[in-house]
Coordinates of C-alpha atoms and ligand atoms in Angstrom, one line a residue:
M163 CA 143.1 2.6 84.5
N164 CA 143.9 0.0 81.9
A165 CA 141.8 -1.2 79.0
E166 CA 140.4 -4.1 81.0
E167 CA 139.3 -1.9 83.9
F168 CA 137.9 0.6 81.4
R169 CA 135.7 -2.1 79.9
R170 CA 134.3 -2.9 83.3
R171 CA 133.9 0.6 84.6
G172 CA 132.6 1.8 81.3
K173 CA 129.7 -0.7 81.4
E174 CA 129.0 0.3 85.0
M175 CA 128.9 3.9 84.0
V176 CA 126.5 3.2 81.2
D177 CA 124.2 1.6 83.7
F178 CA 124.7 4.5 86.1
V179 CA 123.8 7.0 83.4
A180 CA 120.7 5.0 82.3
D181 CA 119.6 4.7 85.9
Y182 CA 120.1 8.4 86.3
M183 CA 118.0 9.2 83.2
E184 CA 115.3 6.8 84.1
N185 CA 114.8 8.0 87.6
L186 CA 115.5 11.6 87.1
E187 CA 112.0 12.8 87.7
Q188 CA 112.3 11.5 91.3
R189 CA 115.0 14.0 92.1
P190 CA 114.2 17.6 92.9
V191 CA 114.9 19.6 89.7
F192 CA 116.6 22.4 91.6
P193 CA 119.2 22.0 94.4
D194 CA 118.6 22.8 98.0
V195 CA 122.1 24.0 98.9
E196 CA 123.8 27.3 99.6
P197 CA 126.8 28.5 97.5
G198 CA 129.9 27.0 99.2
Y199 CA 128.1 23.8 100.4
L200 CA 130.9 21.8 98.8
R201 CA 133.5 23.2 101.0
S202 CA 132.7 21.0 104.0
L203 CA 132.2 17.9 101.8
I204 CA 135.6 17.8 100.1
P205 CA 139.2 18.0 101.4
T206 CA 141.1 21.2 100.9
E207 CA 143.8 19.5 98.9
A208 CA 144.1 17.0 96.1
P209 CA 145.0 13.5 97.4
L210 CA 148.6 12.5 97.5
E211 CA 147.9 8.8 96.8
P212 CA 145.6 7.5 94.1
E213 CA 142.1 6.8 95.4
N214 CA 139.7 4.0 94.8
Y215 CA 137.2 4.3 91.9
D216 CA 134.3 3.0 94.0
E217 CA 134.9 5.8 96.5
I218 CA 134.8 8.4 93.8
M219 CA 131.6 7.0 92.4
K220 CA 130.1 7.0 95.9
D221 CA 131.0 10.7 96.2
V222 CA 129.1 11.5 93.0
E223 CA 125.9 10.9 94.9
R224 CA 127.1 12.3 98.2
V225 CA 129.0 15.4 97.0
I226 CA 128.1 16.3 93.5
M227 CA 124.4 15.4 93.0
P228 CA 123.1 17.6 95.8
G229 CA 124.4 20.7 94.0
I230 CA 123.1 19.8 90.5
T231 CA 120.2 21.6 88.7
H232 CA 118.8 18.7 86.7
W233 CA 118.5 20.2 83.2
H234 CA 117.1 17.0 81.8
S235 CA 114.3 16.5 84.4
P236 CA 110.9 16.6 82.9
Y237 CA 110.1 19.3 85.4
F238 CA 112.8 21.6 84.0
Y239 CA 111.1 24.5 82.2
A240 CA 113.8 27.2 82.4
Y241 CA 115.9 28.9 79.8
F242 CA 115.7 26.8 76.6
P243 CA 116.3 23.1 76.2
A244 CA 119.8 21.7 76.5
A245 CA 119.3 18.8 74.0
S246 CA 120.2 15.3 75.0
S247 CA 119.8 11.9 73.6
Y248 CA 121.4 8.5 74.1
P249 CA 123.0 8.3 70.6
A250 CA 124.7 11.7 71.2
M251 CA 126.0 10.5 74.5
L252 CA 127.5 7.4 72.9
A253 CA 129.0 9.3 70.1
D254 CA 130.4 11.8 72.5
M255 CA 132.2 9.0 74.2
L256 CA 133.6 7.9 70.8
S257 CA 134.5 11.5 70.0
G258 CA 136.5 11.6 73.2
A259 CA 138.3 8.4 72.3
I260 CA 139.2 9.5 68.8
G261 CA 140.2 12.7 70.4
C262 CA 141.2 14.4 67.1
I263 CA 141.4 18.2 66.9
G264 CA 139.2 19.7 64.2
F265 CA 139.2 23.4 63.3
S266 CA 135.8 25.0 62.9
W267 CA 132.3 25.9 64.5
G268 CA 131.6 27.5 67.8
T269 CA 128.6 28.3 69.9
A270 CA 125.9 30.7 68.8
S271 CA 127.6 33.6 70.6
E272 CA 130.8 32.9 68.7
A273 CA 129.0 32.7 65.4
T274 CA 127.5 36.2 66.0
L275 CA 130.9 37.6 66.8
M276 CA 132.5 35.9 63.8
S277 CA 129.9 37.3 61.5
L278 CA 130.3 40.8 63.0
L279 CA 134.1 40.7 62.5
A280 CA 133.8 39.4 58.9
A281 CA 131.3 42.2 58.2
R282 CA 133.6 44.8 59.8
C283 CA 136.4 43.6 57.6
K284 CA 134.3 43.7 54.5
I285 CA 133.0 47.2 55.1
V286 CA 136.5 48.6 55.9
R287 CA 137.6 47.2 52.5
R288 CA 134.6 48.7 50.7
V289 CA 135.0 52.2 52.3
Q290 CA 138.7 52.2 51.6
S291 CA 138.1 51.2 47.9
I292 CA 136.1 54.4 47.6
N293 CA 138.1 56.6 50.0
P294 CA 141.7 55.2 50.0
E295 CA 142.8 58.1 52.3
M296 CA 140.7 56.9 55.2
S297 CA 142.5 54.8 57.8
E298 CA 141.1 51.8 59.6
P299 CA 140.6 53.7 63.0
E300 CA 138.9 56.5 61.2
I301 CA 136.4 54.1 59.7
F302 CA 136.0 52.1 62.9
I303 CA 134.6 55.0 64.9
K304 CA 131.9 55.6 62.3
L305 CA 130.7 52.0 62.1
V306 CA 127.3 51.2 63.5
A307 CA 125.7 47.8 64.0
Y308 CA 122.1 47.0 64.9
T309 CA 120.1 44.4 66.7
S310 CA 116.8 44.1 68.3
E311 CA 116.3 45.3 71.9
Q312 CA 115.1 41.7 72.4
S313 CA 118.1 40.0 71.0
H314 CA 120.4 37.8 73.1
S315 CA 123.0 39.4 75.4
S316 CA 125.8 37.8 73.3
V317 CA 125.0 40.2 70.4
E318 CA 125.7 43.2 72.6
R319 CA 128.9 41.5 73.7
A320 CA 129.9 40.9 70.0
G321 CA 129.7 44.7 69.6
L322 CA 131.8 45.2 72.7
I323 CA 134.5 42.7 71.6
G324 CA 134.4 43.9 68.0
G325 CA 134.8 47.5 69.3
V326 CA 131.9 48.9 67.3
M327 CA 128.7 50.8 68.3
M328 CA 125.7 48.4 68.6
K329 CA 122.3 50.1 68.5
K330 CA 119.2 48.4 69.9
I331 CA 116.2 48.7 67.6
P332 CA 112.8 49.0 69.3
T333 CA 110.3 46.2 68.5
D334 CA 106.6 46.1 67.6
S335 CA 103.8 44.7 69.7
T336 CA 105.0 41.1 68.9
Y337 CA 108.5 41.9 70.1
A338 CA 109.9 41.7 66.6
V339 CA 111.8 44.3 64.5
T340 CA 110.1 45.5 61.4
G341 CA 111.6 46.9 58.2
D342 CA 110.2 50.4 58.6
T343 CA 111.8 50.9 62.0
L344 CA 115.3 49.7 60.8
K345 CA 115.0 51.8 57.7
K346 CA 114.3 55.0 59.6
I347 CA 117.2 54.5 62.0
V348 CA 119.7 53.6 59.2
E349 CA 118.7 56.7 57.2
K350 CA 119.2 59.0 60.2
D351 CA 122.5 57.4 61.0
K352 CA 123.8 57.9 57.5
E353 CA 122.7 61.5 57.5
A354 CA 124.8 61.9 60.7
G355 CA 127.8 60.5 58.9
L356 CA 127.8 57.0 60.4
I357 CA 128.5 53.9 58.4
P358 CA 125.8 51.2 59.0
F359 CA 127.4 47.8 58.3
Y360 CA 125.8 45.0 60.3
F361 CA 122.4 43.8 61.5
C362 CA 121.8 40.8 63.7
A363 CA 118.2 39.5 63.3
T364 CA 116.7 36.9 65.6
L365 CA 114.4 34.1 64.7
G366 CA 113.1 33.0 68.1
T367 CA 114.3 35.5 70.7
T368 CA 115.4 34.2 74.1
A369 CA 112.8 36.1 76.1
S370 CA 109.6 35.4 74.2
C371 CA 110.5 33.5 71.0
A372 CA 109.7 36.4 68.7
F373 CA 110.6 36.4 65.0
D374 CA 112.1 39.5 63.4
H375 CA 110.5 40.3 60.0
I376 CA 113.5 39.2 57.9
S377 CA 111.6 39.3 54.6
E378 CA 111.3 43.1 55.2
L379 CA 114.6 43.6 56.9
G380 CA 116.7 41.6 54.4
P381 CA 116.1 43.8 51.3
I382 CA 116.9 46.9 53.3
C383 CA 120.2 45.3 54.5
N384 CA 121.2 44.1 51.0
E385 CA 120.4 47.5 49.5
Q386 CA 122.5 49.3 52.2
N387 CA 125.4 46.9 52.2
I388 CA 124.6 45.9 55.7
W389 CA 125.5 42.3 56.6
M390 CA 122.5 40.4 57.9
H391 CA 123.3 37.7 60.4
V392 CA 120.3 35.5 61.5
D393 CA 120.5 34.2 65.1
A394 CA 118.2 31.2 65.2
A395 CA 119.9 29.5 68.1
Y396 CA 116.8 27.9 69.5
A397 CA 114.1 28.0 66.9
G398 CA 116.4 27.1 64.0
S399 CA 116.0 23.4 64.7
A400 CA 112.2 23.7 64.1
F401 CA 112.8 24.5 60.5
I402 CA 113.2 20.8 59.8
C403 CA 109.4 20.8 59.9
P404 CA 107.8 22.3 56.7
E405 CA 105.0 23.9 58.7
F406 CA 107.5 26.3 60.4
R407 CA 109.3 27.2 57.2
P408 CA 107.2 30.3 56.4
L409 CA 109.0 31.9 59.4
L410 CA 112.2 31.6 57.4
N411 CA 110.8 33.7 54.5
G412 CA 113.5 36.2 53.6
I413 CA 116.4 34.0 54.6
E414 CA 117.7 34.4 51.0
F415 CA 118.8 37.9 52.0
A416 CA 120.9 36.7 54.9
D417 CA 124.7 36.7 54.8
S418 CA 125.1 34.3 57.7
F419 CA 122.8 32.0 59.8
N420 CA 123.2 30.1 63.0
L421 CA 121.3 27.4 64.9
N422 CA 122.2 25.3 67.9
P423 CA 121.5 21.6 67.5
H424 CA 122.5 21.4 71.2
K425 CA 119.3 23.3 72.1
W426 CA 116.6 21.5 70.3
L427 CA 117.9 18.8 68.0
L428 CA 118.8 16.1 70.5
V429 CA 122.5 16.7 70.2
N430 CA 124.1 17.1 73.6
F431 CA 126.0 20.3 74.4
D432 CA 128.0 21.7 72.7
C433 CA 127.1 21.7 69.0
S434 CA 126.3 24.9 67.1
A435 CA 126.1 25.1 63.3
M436 CA 126.9 28.2 61.3
W437 CA 126.3 28.9 57.6
V438 CA 127.8 31.8 55.6
K439 CA 126.7 32.8 52.2
K440 CA 130.1 33.8 50.8
R441 CA 132.8 31.8 52.5
Q442 CA 135.4 34.2 51.2
D443 CA 134.0 37.0 53.4
M444 CA 134.8 34.8 56.4
I445 CA 138.0 33.1 55.3
G446 CA 139.3 36.4 54.0
A447 CA 138.7 38.2 57.3
F448 CA 140.8 35.9 59.5
K449 CA 143.4 34.5 57.2
V450 CA 146.7 34.0 59.1
E451 CA 148.7 31.1 57.8
P452 CA 151.6 29.6 59.7
L453 CA 153.5 27.1 57.7
Y454 CA 152.4 24.2 59.9
L455 CA 148.8 24.7 58.9
R456 CA 149.3 25.0 55.2
H457 CA 147.8 22.4 52.9
E458 CA 148.2 21.5 49.3
N459 CA 144.6 21.8 48.3
Q460 CA 144.0 25.0 50.1
E461 CA 143.7 27.4 47.2
S462 CA 140.8 25.4 45.6
G463 CA 138.7 26.9 48.4
R464 CA 137.0 23.5 49.0
F465 CA 136.9 21.6 52.3
I466 CA 139.3 19.0 51.2
S467 CA 141.1 19.1 54.5
P468 CA 139.5 19.9 57.9
E469 CA 142.5 22.2 58.5
L470 CA 140.9 24.7 56.1
G471 CA 138.2 25.4 58.6
Y472 CA 140.5 27.2 61.0
H473 CA 139.7 30.5 59.4
W474 CA 136.1 30.2 60.6
Q475 CA 136.4 30.6 64.4
I476 CA 138.5 32.1 67.2
P477 CA 139.9 29.0 68.9
L478 CA 142.1 26.9 66.6
G479 CA 141.0 23.6 67.9
R480 CA 137.6 22.0 68.2
R481 CA 136.5 18.5 69.2
F482 CA 134.8 16.1 66.8
R483 CA 131.2 17.3 67.4
S484 CA 129.8 16.4 64.0
L485 CA 130.2 12.7 65.0
K486 CA 127.3 13.0 67.5
M487 CA 125.2 14.9 65.0
W488 CA 125.7 12.1 62.6
F489 CA 124.7 9.4 65.2
V490 CA 121.6 11.4 66.2
F491 CA 120.5 12.1 62.6
R492 CA 120.8 8.5 61.7
M493 CA 119.3 7.0 64.8
Y494 CA 116.3 9.3 64.8
G495 CA 115.9 10.0 61.2
L496 CA 114.3 13.2 60.0
Q497 CA 110.9 11.9 61.0
G498 CA 112.0 11.1 64.5
L499 CA 113.5 14.6 64.9
Q500 CA 110.4 16.2 63.4
A501 CA 108.3 14.2 65.9
H502 CA 110.4 15.5 68.8
I503 CA 109.9 19.2 67.7
R504 CA 106.2 18.7 67.1
K505 CA 105.6 17.0 70.4
Q506 CA 107.3 19.8 72.3
V507 CA 105.4 22.5 70.5
G508 CA 102.2 20.5 71.2
L509 CA 103.1 20.4 74.9
A510 CA 103.6 24.2 74.9
K511 CA 100.2 24.7 73.3
E512 CA 98.7 22.4 75.9
F513 CA 100.2 24.5 78.7
E514 CA 99.0 27.6 76.9
S515 CA 95.4 26.4 77.0
L516 CA 95.7 25.6 80.7
V517 CA 96.8 29.2 81.3
R518 CA 94.2 30.7 79.1
A519 CA 91.4 28.8 80.9
D520 CA 92.4 30.5 84.2
K521 CA 91.2 34.1 84.2
R522 CA 93.7 35.1 86.9
F523 CA 96.5 34.7 84.3
E524 CA 97.4 36.1 80.9
I525 CA 99.5 34.9 78.0
C526 CA 102.1 37.6 77.2
A527 CA 103.4 36.6 73.7
D528 CA 102.3 34.4 70.8
V529 CA 103.1 30.8 71.5
I530 CA 104.8 29.7 68.3
M531 CA 107.3 27.1 69.4
G532 CA 108.0 25.4 72.7
L533 CA 107.9 28.5 74.9
V534 CA 105.0 30.0 76.8
C535 CA 105.3 33.5 78.4
F536 CA 102.7 34.1 81.0
R537 CA 102.0 36.0 84.2
L538 CA 99.4 36.6 86.9
K539 CA 97.3 39.7 86.0
G540 CA 98.6 42.2 88.5
S541 CA 101.8 43.8 89.7
N542 CA 105.4 42.7 88.9
E543 CA 105.9 42.2 92.6
L544 CA 103.1 39.6 92.7
N545 CA 104.7 37.7 89.8
Q546 CA 108.1 37.9 91.4
N547 CA 106.7 36.4 94.6
L548 CA 105.1 33.6 92.6
L549 CA 108.3 32.8 91.0
K550 CA 110.2 32.9 94.3
R551 CA 107.7 30.3 95.7
I552 CA 108.1 28.1 92.6
T553 CA 111.9 28.2 92.9
K554 CA 111.8 27.5 96.6
R555 CA 109.5 24.5 96.4
R556 CA 111.8 22.8 93.8
E557 CA 109.0 20.8 92.2
I558 CA 109.6 22.6 88.8
H559 CA 112.1 25.0 87.6
L560 CA 111.6 28.1 85.4
V561 CA 113.1 31.5 84.8
P562 CA 111.6 35.0 84.2
C563 CA 112.0 37.6 81.5
H564 CA 111.0 41.2 81.0
L565 CA 108.6 42.2 78.2
T566 CA 107.9 46.0 77.9
G567 CA 108.7 46.5 81.6
R568 CA 106.5 43.6 82.8
F569 CA 107.9 40.7 84.8
V570 CA 106.9 37.6 82.9
L571 CA 107.4 33.9 83.7
R572 CA 108.9 31.8 80.9
F573 CA 107.7 28.2 80.6
A574 CA 110.0 26.4 78.1
I575 CA 109.5 22.8 77.2
C576 CA 113.0 21.5 77.7
S577 CA 113.4 17.8 78.6
R578 CA 113.1 15.1 76.0
T579 CA 111.1 13.1 78.6
T580 CA 108.5 15.8 79.4
E581 CA 105.0 14.4 78.8
S582 CA 101.5 15.7 78.9
H583 CA 101.0 14.5 82.5
H584 CA 104.1 16.5 83.6
I585 CA 102.7 19.6 82.1
R586 CA 99.4 19.2 83.9
E587 CA 101.2 18.5 87.1
A588 CA 103.3 21.6 86.7
W589 CA 100.2 23.7 86.1
R590 CA 98.5 22.2 89.2
H591 CA 101.6 23.1 91.2
I592 CA 101.6 26.7 89.8
T593 CA 97.9 27.2 90.6
Q594 CA 98.4 25.7 94.1
L595 CA 101.2 28.2 94.8
T596 CA 99.1 31.0 93.3
F597 CA 96.3 30.1 95.7
E598 CA 98.6 30.2 98.7
L599 CA 100.1 33.5 97.5
L600 CA 96.7 35.1 97.0
Q601 CA 95.4 33.8 100.4
E602 CA 98.3 35.3 102.2
S603 CA 98.0 38.7 100.5
I604 CA 94.3 38.8 101.5
Q605 CA 95.3 38.2 105.2
Ligands
PLP715 C1 120.8 30.4 73.6 C2 120.9 31.5 72.7 C3 122.1 32.1 72.3 C4 123.4 31.7 73.0 O1 123.8 30.4 72.5 P1 125.2 29.8 72.9 O2 125.4 28.7 71.9 O3 125.2 29.4 74.3 O4 126.2 30.9 72.7 C5 122.1 33.1 71.4 N1 121.0 33.6 70.8 C6 119.8 33.0 71.1 C7 118.5 33.6 70.4 C8 119.7 32.0 72.1 O5 118.5 31.5 72.4

């Protein structure tokens, strides 16, 4: 493809994407195919001769689209939002063209792991400064990290990758960790000779969007030399609205913080932002310096060169993601982004009131942001059957969670294009399927 053809095909692709976005709600949100459906639709080998672009584009509809779960359909209420906006798509294209390799930032999972590794490095140095005879392996086996039983699976994985014990802290009736609970466990572990060194708090858990009490947890962590990382992958974006800031109280005690603009800030995947209180804790932990990456201004500790960032993550290279953030922030402005968050929270509240008005259902956790956890009053099996029906009909898409042993449906406001009428339609659909389900169980 030469520049001239790229101009033409690029414009066609922009039209294709705009048509896709505009007509997305007409497509079933969830695919009706079996794993392996592609096998009969594509050849077993790559073509020997170049193929025609038009043929490839035709196959997008014939081969690819039938297998797609449309994450940007206004009927998609599963997981958490995967943010998307036109400015981010345009900037992503430019980022692809510039194609430079930057050296920092990862996803939320990586931010958690990096903070754990930095904390591990810091505690080993501290312990060795007091007990110089203790070796690294001797210290490692005594280390203990903590997180909520409700935290994201990536936190447990950080413990596994970091080779340290990760204890799950029980939560209160709002699915949040309180200071008292952590304090008791830390004290007991210290008496047993363990070394507590890391706590991953969550602001906005994946299951129910619960907020750990960081204003109680922070002082305990600071006092005990426990690194407090705050995972706000989803809810972090909402703190651009002043009315949600009280949930951040206690953030001054945090050693590191992460949010995913690719979840809720209209920046297409992937884009995750991490903040660290003392950059030396991070840089010092991973400093390996081959000659080809050295830079004159390095020792000043300032970000004069992007190369300096490579101490902040596991992969060396990253693509130019900040470009799409810059486009989105400028095209929407703070007000536009705030309006987006507020609208989605409003839609969640609207769905909540529809659920509350129907006595067969119950709300299972406080609705604070764009997530509603609800279920039919009754057995887990009943709710599992309801979800099976919802998934099979493919009108809307959502996923479940477990809250204190109960099977709960999660209704997350995801798509930028979801409106009030979609919410009401979704609820009508759910009640219709509930009616069918209950009719059948009577027969
Ligand atoms: C989505 C989510 C993650 C994982 O984010 P990635 O960027 O995909 O690694 C971690 N923690 C919470 C609370 C999340 O909601």
